[in-house]
XYZ file of C-alpha atoms in Angstrom:
301
model
C 0.000 0.000 0.000
C 1.322 3.399 -0.964
C 1.198 6.031 1.740
C 0.592 9.677 0.902
C 2.310 12.262 3.001
C 0.330 15.286 4.124
C 2.143 18.470 3.055
C 3.649 20.322 6.013
C 1.793 23.402 7.196
C 3.846 26.566 6.539
C 5.302 27.886 9.779
C 3.342 31.128 9.730
C 0.018 29.264 9.567
C 0.563 26.582 12.225
C -1.275 28.427 14.994
C -3.922 29.998 12.727
C -6.713 27.643 13.840
C -6.172 28.586 17.492
C -6.271 32.318 16.766
C -9.405 32.062 14.622
C -11.197 30.033 17.312
C -10.148 32.561 19.959
C -11.197 35.420 17.696
C -14.647 33.881 17.273
C -15.130 33.801 21.045
C -14.078 37.432 21.374
C -16.179 38.547 18.390
C -19.276 36.993 19.961
C -18.649 38.188 23.518
C -17.656 41.806 22.813
C -19.958 44.598 21.564
C -19.911 44.834 17.795
C -18.556 48.387 17.789
C -15.617 47.275 19.912
C -15.005 44.316 17.602
C -14.953 46.596 14.555
C -12.561 49.019 16.234
C -10.254 46.155 17.221
C -10.441 44.687 13.710
C -9.321 47.975 12.181
C -6.388 48.133 14.591
C -5.399 44.576 13.648
C -5.535 45.603 9.985
C -3.289 48.592 10.722
C -0.846 46.374 12.602
C -0.677 43.829 9.784
C -0.123 46.491 7.152
C 2.727 48.112 9.059
C 4.436 44.844 10.036
C 4.379 43.402 6.500
C 6.152 46.064 4.420
C 6.379 43.877 1.302
C 2.626 43.324 1.272
C 2.089 47.009 1.990
C 4.236 47.996 -1.014
C 2.245 45.640 -3.251
C -1.058 47.074 -2.040
C 0.223 50.647 -2.460
C 1.294 49.988 -6.052
C -1.981 48.316 -7.022
C -4.034 51.031 -5.322
C -2.047 53.635 -7.257
C -2.931 51.908 -10.540
C -6.595 51.597 -9.565
C -6.756 55.242 -8.454
C -5.184 56.333 -11.733
C -7.714 54.238 -13.666
C -10.514 55.909 -11.688
C -9.323 59.208 -13.097
C -10.721 61.670 -10.541
C -7.463 62.544 -8.759
C -8.411 60.914 -5.459
C -5.905 58.738 -3.617
C -6.976 55.774 -1.508
C -5.238 55.370 1.888
C -2.986 52.315 1.796
C -4.356 51.076 5.123
C -7.935 50.845 3.892
C -7.785 47.386 2.224
C -6.137 45.981 5.369
C -8.923 47.419 7.515
C -11.609 46.213 5.101
C -10.277 42.678 5.202
C -9.953 42.662 8.994
C -13.548 43.863 9.384
C -14.694 41.141 6.997
C -12.915 38.519 9.101
C -14.439 39.954 12.286
C -17.945 39.778 10.817
C -17.293 36.221 9.656
C -16.215 35.263 13.174
C -19.486 36.654 14.522
C -21.320 34.573 11.929
C -19.250 31.552 12.958
C -20.152 32.116 16.594
C -23.875 32.214 15.890
C -24.232 35.988 16.248
C -24.620 36.792 12.570
C -28.345 37.505 12.540
C -27.802 41.255 12.725
C -25.164 41.139 9.983
C -27.582 39.407 7.614
C -30.616 41.465 8.659
C -28.874 44.786 8.018
C -28.025 43.935 4.387
C -29.904 46.211 2.010
C -30.436 44.942 -1.517
C -30.530 46.853 -4.777
C -31.364 45.237 -8.103
C -33.372 42.446 -6.480
C -35.467 42.214 -9.648
C -32.367 40.975 -11.492
C -32.026 38.055 -9.081
C -35.746 37.324 -9.257
C -35.638 37.258 -13.049
C -32.984 34.540 -12.902
C -34.851 32.603 -10.215
C -38.096 32.620 -12.170
C -36.384 30.879 -15.076
C -35.561 27.921 -12.820
C -32.029 27.801 -14.201
C -28.728 28.013 -12.382
C -27.052 31.305 -11.478
C -23.346 32.187 -11.559
C -22.887 35.159 -9.227
C -19.794 36.982 -10.494
C -17.967 39.435 -8.260
C -14.528 40.584 -7.086
C -12.624 40.302 -3.810
C -14.740 42.985 -2.155
C -17.093 42.985 0.817
C -18.115 39.867 2.709
C -19.139 36.939 0.540
C -19.950 34.776 3.583
C -22.541 37.372 4.584
C -23.886 37.290 1.013
C -24.118 33.499 1.204
C -25.919 33.669 4.544
C -28.352 36.223 3.103
C -28.998 33.979 0.093
C -29.562 30.936 2.296
C -32.054 32.929 4.381
C -34.066 33.430 1.172
C -34.012 29.753 0.265
C -31.193 29.900 -2.284
C -28.768 26.981 -2.475
C -25.461 28.837 -2.570
C -22.159 27.149 -3.343
C -19.100 29.368 -2.973
C -15.782 28.627 -4.673
C -12.950 29.145 -2.175
C -9.202 28.590 -2.142
C -8.254 26.084 0.608
C -6.356 27.530 3.569
C -2.756 26.314 4.068
C -3.822 24.937 7.481
C -6.479 22.171 7.084
C -7.788 22.861 10.594
C -8.628 26.418 9.576
C -10.487 25.033 6.561
C -12.462 22.738 8.873
C -13.320 25.680 11.135
C -14.337 27.934 8.232
C -16.373 25.337 6.366
C -18.191 24.084 9.471
C -19.208 27.678 10.216
C -20.305 28.262 6.622
C -22.458 25.140 6.654
C -24.182 26.324 9.837
C -25.485 29.438 8.109
C -26.352 27.615 4.892
C -23.328 28.215 2.648
C -21.698 25.211 0.981
C -18.097 25.453 -0.216
C -16.420 24.071 -3.330
C -12.613 23.939 -2.984
C -10.705 25.624 -5.780
C -9.244 22.877 -7.953
C -12.052 20.423 -7.200
C -14.065 18.439 -9.743
C -15.909 21.019 -11.901
C -18.624 18.459 -12.636
C -19.947 19.091 -9.131
C -20.376 22.772 -9.973
C -22.171 21.861 -13.193
C -24.541 19.527 -11.337
C -25.300 22.247 -8.795
C -26.127 24.755 -11.527
C -28.178 22.258 -13.525
C -30.232 21.703 -10.376
C -31.047 25.417 -10.194
C -28.433 26.313 -7.575
C -26.238 29.399 -7.225
C -22.454 29.302 -7.627
C -20.588 32.343 -6.263
C -17.299 33.143 -8.002
C -14.749 35.905 -7.505
C -13.296 36.363 -10.974
C -10.589 38.966 -10.382
C -7.751 36.536 -9.576
C -6.286 33.579 -11.404
C -5.111 31.008 -8.868
C -4.416 28.246 -11.405
C -1.936 29.919 -13.741
C -4.153 28.954 -16.675
C -6.063 32.225 -16.945
C -6.020 34.535 -19.943
C -3.853 37.648 -19.956
C -5.779 40.897 -20.205
C -5.313 44.659 -19.853
C -6.652 45.562 -16.423
C -6.495 48.843 -14.492
C -3.787 50.187 -16.776
C -1.565 47.142 -16.299
C -1.828 43.486 -17.238
C -3.076 40.520 -15.264
C -4.462 37.032 -15.716
C -8.123 36.298 -15.069
C -9.852 32.902 -14.841
C -12.044 31.581 -17.632
C -13.512 28.460 -16.041
C -16.763 30.213 -15.160
C -17.339 30.898 -18.867
C -17.058 27.237 -19.853
C -19.314 26.340 -16.928
C -21.969 28.806 -18.074
C -21.809 27.519 -21.643
C -22.111 23.934 -20.456
C -25.081 24.499 -18.141
C -26.893 27.492 -19.642
C -26.625 29.285 -16.289
C -27.237 33.004 -15.950
C -24.309 35.316 -15.236
C -25.479 37.598 -12.431
C -22.889 40.335 -11.763
C -22.877 42.048 -8.390
C -21.024 43.054 -5.265
C -21.313 43.583 -1.523
C -20.439 47.083 -0.365
C -19.945 48.593 3.084
C -19.510 52.223 4.030
C -21.060 55.410 5.309
C -23.916 57.148 3.516
C -25.284 60.328 5.052
C -23.641 59.476 8.358
C -25.301 56.046 8.352
C -23.380 52.788 8.119
C -24.581 50.787 5.116
C -24.189 47.153 4.100
C -25.524 46.756 0.573
C -25.761 43.827 -1.800
C -26.004 45.038 -5.384
C -27.168 42.945 -8.326
C -26.598 44.122 -11.899
C -28.258 43.152 -15.187
C -27.950 39.363 -15.765
C -26.807 37.909 -19.063
C -25.996 34.612 -20.724
C -22.859 33.344 -22.432
C -23.303 32.635 -26.135
C -22.000 29.302 -27.473
C -18.662 28.771 -29.169
C -15.292 30.497 -29.022
C -16.772 33.826 -30.074
C -19.286 33.648 -27.237
C -16.543 32.778 -24.751
C -14.358 35.670 -25.920
C -17.269 38.110 -25.666
C -18.101 36.862 -22.159
C -14.478 37.169 -21.027
C -14.302 40.753 -22.238
C -17.628 41.632 -20.656
C -16.766 39.990 -17.346
C -13.303 41.591 -17.230
C -14.763 45.039 -17.910
C -17.316 44.565 -15.128
C -14.693 43.495 -12.582
C -12.460 46.424 -13.550
C -15.426 48.771 -13.134
C -16.106 47.451 -9.615
C -12.536 48.102 -8.529
C -12.406 51.562 -10.132
C -15.599 52.499 -8.272
C -14.014 51.792 -4.877
C -10.331 50.730 -4.967
C -9.993 50.673 -1.177
C -12.578 47.892 -0.877
C -10.492 45.585 -3.098
C -8.796 43.136 -0.720
C -6.120 41.532 -2.892
C -2.694 41.480 -1.245
C -0.651 39.496 -3.766
C 1.013 41.141 -6.794
C -1.590 40.489 -9.492
C -1.195 43.704 -11.521
C 1.945 43.487 -13.623
C 3.673 46.156 -15.665
C 2.932 46.817 -19.303
C 0.129 45.620 -21.534
C -0.721 42.047 -22.563
C 1.179 40.577 -25.483
């Protein structure tokens, strides 16, 4: 019998499961305002103690701000704070205190979702690394949607177990990146929802494209999946912020569309999806929580 060796957990991630479990206890026990304040401070700390990551974020924010074209500059700390607040809200969801987080979500473009639902066909929800997709999944589950989110596995399997157990409790199933795509197709063919963040290529097989004045690679698997199943593409995002002095958590759906068959249909869908994702980031660069160097110099070949 051939034994398979479990890959070693990178040193920096070995205690992650303990800290997430402890964080969940604190996030549930402390007032939410205190948790948010503490999360922002953790984001500040991480940004300042990881100068390489900070330089990457600063460069990519500069490109996104330039693409926005209005002269505004996004504070470098904002993506770190956004991500930390997202984690804090997830930990409250994990601890069973997420009812308020879901209840406070306001929805715009609900008619777009309803149009897709009425067809009885599957839905591919396309978005970027912005907002809190676990909260979106919990909101969808509360409305009877069967949501399957595509997620990259954590380097520490115990963290994955913690995350996925929490997600299942509030009705969100998870498909690990790199898993059997036939499972996604079956879910869509059964009228389910698959949530995909399409602004990063984790496989190295994505197509190169001009993006935010630079070049990057974006995944194309969602296009083949839509062609195979006839699923709707439902673009959207989750946004947090202040409006008129009031804190807002808003889920926005945009006009749904379908992918035409053949290579021409795939190329048109890739261009349309890429333009949408670029638009989301230009609208609010500070909400884009990507910390790896994905925007490269120059234009695609």
